[in-house]
Amino acid sequence: MSTLRVRHHTQRRRLVGGARGPTPAESSRWFRAGLEPYEPTGDGVWLIRRLEVRTVVPSSESASAGGRRLAAAVARAVDDVVAAGPNPPDVLWFPDRAAYLAQWVLDLVRGCADGRWEYHGLTGGSPSGALHDVATAEPSVLLAALLSCGHSQLDEVVERIDPVDAAAIAHALATGSGAMDVRELAGVVRGLGEAGRLPAEVRQATLAVVLALARGDAVSPTAAACARDLVVVAGALAGRPALERAALARALAEGDWRTAAWAGASEAVAALVPWDPGNRRAAVAELAPREPAVNPDPGTEHASRFGGIYLLLPLLAELPLREATRGWPPLGAVLPDRIVAAVAIACVIGHARAGAVLADPGLQLALGLDGTGDDELAAWADGVTVAQRAALRAAFEPVLARRAPAIDADLADPGLLPTRLVGTRFASTARVAGAALLRELSFRLPGMAAAGADHLRRNVLAFEATVRVGDDDEPVVVLLGHPPLGLLLNLTGMDRCRFRLEATGEREWVLTRRG
């Protein structure tokens, strides 16, 4: 059923010949009554900024007849506008209310919704508060609007919502009543984390999980509450060395609360204490990261969750890695410049996934890491001296100066600190190399020179890839997925290039796009 909503109605009347018309209140009342049976033509939501209608009402007619006559004139004018089609910016059309709210949401988070006539009644106060109000009033419509947004757009929306409002919105959108599959729920949390789409703030992350779950079915309040618990657990597991992570996961799964608390996971303990033991074990098992095997054999193919790695590999040649690590100890048979290169790539892809990035088979092959894991790396980093760390910073100074001022923000960004991978003492040194590598990427992309690390991760580096390893004399072919801003890679040719790496000798690496 179509509905006409008149937001503001103004009458200007001229009486001639001494006629006495109805009072303005009577006229408005009968005008509304005359419009009640009217159903506008056309589908969707039409927004008409201003509609001027003139009509003549005989003085002999009653107030009700005059109101119906004016309503009929307005109805004809509305039908004429609809028949003529949209005419921005004064006549706008959306397929439905959800599409209208989706556009409002995007304009809201971009800061361009205030003062727009078409959003009258929606905006006011903070963007976060406005979203909270609409979620309370129209939860199902707002949910449909949010789910129509692309992943990068939705991530931007979630990050702009204040944590308190994020919790309230997640609660408002959780209107389902179906059964909850804890494995599926934990899989969604893990998947968002691996894709770099799980915010660090727990309430924002919970909202992100609720929205991801809602793409499949309505989310119940119980599922939303469990999502929050699993977000806390995922945060406790993320970024730890493999052995420490496995021990913590085992303690949480088995309800060994003392061990988990000693490991610094008291919030995860509090989240899981009320859980049924069976569900707890299933959820933690699903959350625990699965590390792929390293060093792929010739003739194999593997899927990488971190396609951005392969965009960064050819950029390593721009960094003074050999000079910066001269005199450093190797890690077994692995040269120190390759270790720093691996850590720099892990910094750029995201510290929360650093361990999984290091274990990526393609990265292991590209840098000749020989199965190096995060435990060995942490021990090696602890042995790097103060003088050696200072030498790295000095060697990178020309690079840092060349990429200023954008790089200044990176050197203060905690998101580029791989503390759990290499320890506190070496993390800030690793961040120097990571920031330099990040800017080698951003300065090659049109309009992205000063883009933040999180923005680049979400829009340029967040995609999957397939790595095909042939025989020793055949190239390694990397089929890249499609990031949100893949057009920029296409414009620069970064997604279709050939290069060689020291660790793989004369073997060529070929980057190309999936069909």
Coordinates of C-alpha atoms in Angstrom, one line a residue, residues 68-407:
R68 CA -11.6 17.4 -0.8
R69 CA -11.1 19.7 -3.8
L70 CA -7.7 20.9 -2.5
A71 CA -6.7 17.3 -1.7
A72 CA -7.6 16.2 -5.2
A73 CA -5.5 19.0 -6.7
V74 CA -2.5 18.0 -4.5
A75 CA -3.0 14.3 -5.5
R76 CA -2.9 15.2 -9.2
A77 CA 0.2 17.3 -8.7
V78 CA 2.0 14.5 -6.9
D79 CA 1.0 12.0 -9.7
D80 CA 2.4 14.4 -12.3
V81 CA 5.7 14.7 -10.4
V82 CA 6.0 10.9 -10.1
A83 CA 5.1 10.5 -13.8
A84 CA 7.9 12.9 -14.7
G85 CA 10.5 10.9 -12.8
P86 CA 13.2 11.8 -10.3
N87 CA 14.8 15.3 -10.7
P88 CA 17.6 15.7 -8.2
P89 CA 18.1 17.6 -6.0
D90 CA 14.4 18.5 -5.6
V91 CA 12.7 15.2 -6.5
L92 CA 14.4 12.0 -5.2
W93 CA 13.4 8.4 -5.5
F94 CA 14.5 5.3 -3.6
P95 CA 13.3 1.7 -4.2
D96 CA 12.1 1.4 -0.6
R97 CA 12.5 2.8 2.9
A98 CA 15.6 0.6 3.5
A99 CA 17.4 2.0 0.4
Y100 CA 16.6 5.5 1.6
L101 CA 18.0 4.8 5.1
A102 CA 21.1 3.2 3.6
Q103 CA 21.9 6.4 1.7
W104 CA 21.2 8.4 4.9
V105 CA 23.6 6.2 6.8
L106 CA 26.4 6.6 4.3
D107 CA 25.9 10.4 4.2
L108 CA 25.7 10.5 8.0
V109 CA 29.1 8.8 8.6
R110 CA 30.7 10.9 5.9
G111 CA 29.5 14.0 7.6
C112 CA 27.3 15.3 4.8
A113 CA 23.8 14.6 6.1
D114 CA 23.2 17.7 8.3
G115 CA 21.0 20.3 6.8
R116 CA 19.9 18.1 3.9
W117 CA 16.1 18.6 3.3
E118 CA 15.6 14.9 2.5
Y119 CA 16.9 13.8 5.9
H120 CA 14.7 16.2 7.9
G121 CA 13.6 14.4 11.0
L122 CA 16.4 11.8 10.9
T123 CA 19.5 13.9 11.7
G124 CA 20.2 15.9 14.9
G125 CA 22.8 15.5 17.5
S126 CA 25.7 13.1 16.9
P127 CA 25.6 10.6 13.9
S128 CA 26.0 7.8 16.5
G129 CA 23.0 9.0 18.4
A130 CA 20.9 9.4 15.3
L131 CA 21.6 5.8 14.3
H132 CA 20.6 4.7 17.8
D133 CA 17.3 6.6 17.5
V134 CA 16.5 5.0 14.1
A135 CA 17.5 1.5 15.4
T136 CA 15.1 1.9 18.3
A137 CA 12.2 3.1 16.1
E138 CA 12.8 1.0 12.9
P139 CA 15.1 -1.9 13.7
S140 CA 14.1 -4.2 10.9
V141 CA 14.3 -1.4 8.2
L142 CA 17.6 -0.1 9.5
L143 CA 19.0 -3.6 9.5
A144 CA 18.0 -4.1 5.9
A145 CA 19.6 -0.7 5.1
L146 CA 22.9 -1.6 6.8
L147 CA 23.1 -5.1 5.2
S148 CA 22.7 -3.4 1.7
C149 CA 26.0 -1.6 2.3
G150 CA 29.3 -3.1 1.1
H151 CA 31.7 -4.5 3.6
S152 CA 34.1 -1.5 3.6
Q153 CA 31.1 0.9 3.9
L154 CA 29.7 -1.2 6.8
D155 CA 33.1 -1.2 8.5
E156 CA 33.2 2.5 8.3
V157 CA 29.7 2.9 9.8
V158 CA 30.6 0.6 12.7
E159 CA 33.8 2.4 13.5
R160 CA 32.0 5.8 13.6
I161 CA 29.4 4.6 16.2
D162 CA 30.2 5.4 19.8
P163 CA 30.7 2.2 21.9
V164 CA 27.7 2.9 24.1
D165 CA 25.5 3.4 21.1
A166 CA 27.0 0.4 19.4
A167 CA 25.9 -1.8 22.3
A168 CA 22.4 -0.4 22.2
I169 CA 22.1 -0.7 18.4
A170 CA 23.3 -4.4 18.5
H171 CA 20.6 -5.0 21.2
A172 CA 17.9 -3.3 19.1
L173 CA 18.8 -5.2 15.9
A174 CA 18.8 -8.6 17.7
T175 CA 15.1 -9.3 17.2
G176 CA 15.2 -13.0 16.2
S177 CA 14.1 -16.0 18.2
G178 CA 15.8 -18.9 16.4
A179 CA 18.2 -21.4 17.8
M180 CA 21.9 -20.5 18.0
D181 CA 24.8 -22.5 16.5
V182 CA 27.8 -21.7 18.6
R183 CA 30.2 -23.0 16.0
E184 CA 28.7 -20.8 13.3
L185 CA 28.8 -17.9 15.7
A186 CA 32.5 -18.5 16.6
G187 CA 33.3 -19.0 12.9
V188 CA 31.9 -15.6 12.1
V189 CA 33.9 -13.9 14.9
R190 CA 37.1 -15.7 13.7
G191 CA 36.4 -14.9 10.0
L192 CA 35.9 -11.2 10.7
G193 CA 39.1 -11.1 12.7
E194 CA 41.1 -12.8 10.0
A195 CA 39.8 -10.4 7.4
G196 CA 40.7 -7.4 9.6
R197 CA 37.1 -6.4 10.0
L198 CA 36.7 -6.9 13.7
P199 CA 37.1 -3.6 15.6
A200 CA 39.3 -3.6 18.7
E201 CA 36.6 -2.1 20.8
V202 CA 34.4 -4.9 22.2
R203 CA 31.0 -3.2 21.7
Q204 CA 31.8 -2.1 18.2
A205 CA 33.1 -5.6 17.4
T206 CA 29.9 -7.2 18.8
L207 CA 27.8 -5.0 16.5
A208 CA 30.0 -6.0 13.6
V209 CA 29.3 -9.7 14.4
V210 CA 25.6 -9.2 14.8
L211 CA 25.5 -7.6 11.4
A212 CA 27.5 -10.4 9.8
L213 CA 25.2 -13.0 11.4
A214 CA 22.1 -11.1 10.2
R215 CA 23.1 -11.7 6.6
G216 CA 22.1 -15.3 7.2
D217 CA 19.1 -15.1 9.6
A218 CA 17.6 -13.0 12.3
V219 CA 19.8 -12.7 15.3
S220 CA 18.4 -13.5 18.7
P221 CA 19.3 -11.5 21.9
T222 CA 21.0 -14.6 23.2
A223 CA 23.2 -14.9 20.1
A224 CA 24.1 -11.2 20.4
A225 CA 25.1 -11.7 24.0
C226 CA 27.2 -14.8 23.1
A227 CA 28.8 -12.8 20.3
R228 CA 30.1 -10.3 22.8
D229 CA 31.6 -13.1 24.9
L230 CA 33.3 -14.6 21.9
V231 CA 34.7 -11.2 20.8
V232 CA 36.3 -10.9 24.2
V233 CA 37.8 -14.5 23.9
A234 CA 39.0 -13.8 20.4
G235 CA 40.8 -10.6 21.6
A236 CA 42.5 -12.7 24.3
L237 CA 43.8 -15.2 21.8
A238 CA 44.8 -12.8 19.1
G239 CA 48.5 -12.0 18.6
R240 CA 50.0 -14.4 21.1
P241 CA 52.8 -16.8 20.1
A242 CA 51.5 -20.1 18.9
L243 CA 52.4 -22.2 22.0
E244 CA 51.0 -19.6 24.4
R245 CA 47.9 -19.2 22.3
A246 CA 47.3 -23.0 22.2
A247 CA 47.8 -23.3 25.9
L248 CA 45.3 -20.4 26.6
A249 CA 42.8 -21.9 24.2
R250 CA 43.1 -25.3 25.9
A251 CA 42.6 -23.7 29.4
L252 CA 39.5 -21.7 28.3
A253 CA 38.0 -24.7 26.6
E254 CA 38.4 -27.0 29.6
G255 CA 37.4 -24.4 32.2
D256 CA 40.9 -24.1 33.7
W257 CA 40.1 -20.6 34.9
R258 CA 43.2 -20.2 37.1
T259 CA 45.6 -20.9 34.2
A260 CA 43.7 -18.6 31.9
A261 CA 43.7 -15.8 34.4
W262 CA 47.4 -16.2 35.0
A263 CA 47.9 -15.8 31.3
G264 CA 46.2 -12.4 31.4
A265 CA 42.9 -13.5 30.1
S266 CA 40.7 -12.7 33.1
E267 CA 38.1 -10.9 30.9
A268 CA 37.8 -14.0 28.7
V269 CA 37.4 -16.1 31.8
A270 CA 34.5 -13.9 33.1
A271 CA 32.9 -14.1 29.6
L272 CA 33.0 -17.9 29.5
V273 CA 32.2 -18.9 33.1
P274 CA 28.4 -19.0 32.6
W275 CA 28.7 -21.0 29.4
D276 CA 27.6 -24.7 29.0
P277 CA 30.9 -26.7 28.9
G278 CA 30.0 -28.4 25.6
N279 CA 29.2 -25.1 23.9
R280 CA 32.3 -23.5 25.4
R281 CA 34.6 -26.2 24.0
A282 CA 33.0 -26.1 20.6
A283 CA 33.2 -22.3 20.4
V284 CA 36.8 -22.0 21.6
A285 CA 37.9 -24.8 19.2
E286 CA 36.4 -22.8 16.3
L287 CA 37.9 -19.5 17.5
A288 CA 41.5 -20.9 17.8
P289 CA 43.4 -19.8 14.7
R290 CA 44.3 -22.6 12.2
E291 CA 47.8 -22.1 10.9
P292 CA 48.4 -23.4 7.4
A293 CA 51.4 -25.7 6.7
V294 CA 54.5 -23.9 5.6
N295 CA 56.8 -24.3 2.6
P296 CA 54.5 -25.5 -0.1
D297 CA 55.8 -28.3 -2.3
P298 CA 56.3 -27.8 -6.1
G299 CA 53.2 -28.4 -8.1
T300 CA 50.9 -27.3 -5.2
E301 CA 48.3 -24.5 -4.9
H302 CA 47.1 -22.9 -1.7
A303 CA 44.7 -20.2 -0.8
S304 CA 45.9 -17.3 1.3
R305 CA 43.7 -15.2 3.5
F306 CA 46.2 -12.4 3.3
G307 CA 46.4 -11.4 -0.4
G308 CA 47.9 -8.1 0.6
I309 CA 51.2 -9.8 1.4
Y310 CA 51.9 -10.2 -2.3
L311 CA 51.4 -6.6 -3.1
L312 CA 54.0 -5.7 -0.5
L313 CA 56.7 -8.2 -1.5
P314 CA 58.0 -6.3 -4.5
L315 CA 58.1 -3.1 -2.4
L316 CA 60.7 -4.6 0.0
A317 CA 63.3 -3.7 -2.6
E318 CA 62.8 0.0 -1.7
L319 CA 63.8 -0.5 1.9
P320 CA 67.4 -0.5 3.2
L321 CA 66.9 -3.9 5.0
R322 CA 70.4 -5.3 4.3
E323 CA 72.1 -2.1 5.5
A324 CA 69.8 -1.8 8.5
T325 CA 70.5 -5.3 9.8
R326 CA 74.3 -5.5 9.0
G327 CA 76.0 -7.5 11.8
W328 CA 72.7 -8.8 13.2
P329 CA 72.5 -12.5 14.1
P330 CA 70.6 -14.8 11.8
L331 CA 67.7 -16.9 13.0
G332 CA 69.0 -20.3 12.2
A333 CA 69.6 -20.3 8.4
V334 CA 67.4 -17.3 7.9
L335 CA 69.2 -13.9 7.3
P336 CA 68.1 -11.0 9.5
D337 CA 67.0 -8.8 6.7
R338 CA 64.4 -11.4 5.7
I339 CA 63.2 -11.7 9.3
V340 CA 62.7 -7.9 9.5
A341 CA 61.0 -7.9 6.1
A342 CA 58.5 -10.6 7.4
V343 CA 57.8 -8.6 10.5
A344 CA 57.3 -5.4 8.5
I345 CA 54.7 -7.2 6.3
A346 CA 53.0 -8.5 9.4
C347 CA 52.9 -5.0 10.8
V348 CA 51.2 -3.7 7.7
I349 CA 48.7 -6.5 7.4
G350 CA 47.8 -6.1 11.1
H351 CA 49.3 -6.9 14.4
A352 CA 46.3 -9.0 15.5
R353 CA 46.9 -11.4 12.7
A354 CA 50.7 -11.2 12.7
G355 CA 51.2 -14.9 13.7
A356 CA 49.0 -16.2 11.0
V357 CA 50.7 -13.8 8.4
L358 CA 54.1 -15.2 9.4
A359 CA 52.9 -18.7 8.9
D360 CA 51.4 -18.0 5.4
P361 CA 53.1 -20.6 3.1
G362 CA 53.6 -18.1 0.3
L363 CA 55.4 -15.6 2.6
Q364 CA 57.5 -18.5 4.0
L365 CA 58.6 -19.4 0.5
A366 CA 59.1 -15.8 -0.7
L367 CA 61.4 -14.8 2.1
G368 CA 63.0 -18.2 2.7
L369 CA 61.8 -18.4 6.3
D370 CA 62.3 -22.1 6.5
G371 CA 59.3 -22.8 8.8
T372 CA 60.2 -20.0 11.2
G373 CA 57.3 -19.6 13.7
D374 CA 56.4 -16.9 16.1
D375 CA 58.0 -18.6 19.1
E376 CA 61.4 -18.6 17.4
L377 CA 60.9 -15.1 16.2
A378 CA 60.1 -13.8 19.6
A379 CA 63.3 -15.4 21.1
W380 CA 65.4 -13.9 18.2
A381 CA 64.0 -10.4 18.6
D382 CA 64.8 -10.5 22.3
G383 CA 68.4 -10.9 21.4
V384 CA 68.7 -7.8 19.2
T385 CA 70.7 -5.2 21.1
V386 CA 69.9 -1.6 21.7
A387 CA 72.7 -0.5 19.4
Q388 CA 71.4 -2.7 16.6
R389 CA 67.9 -1.3 17.0
A390 CA 69.3 2.2 16.8
A391 CA 71.2 1.3 13.7
L392 CA 68.0 0.2 12.0
R393 CA 66.3 3.4 12.8
A394 CA 69.3 5.4 11.5
A395 CA 69.4 3.4 8.2
F396 CA 65.7 4.1 7.7
E397 CA 65.9 7.9 8.4
P398 CA 66.1 8.8 4.7
V399 CA 63.1 6.7 3.9
L400 CA 61.1 8.3 6.8
A401 CA 62.1 11.8 5.7
R402 CA 61.0 11.0 2.1
R403 CA 57.6 9.9 3.2
A404 CA 56.9 12.6 5.8
P405 CA 54.5 13.9 7.1
A406 CA 52.3 10.9 6.5
I407 CA 54.7 8.5 8.2

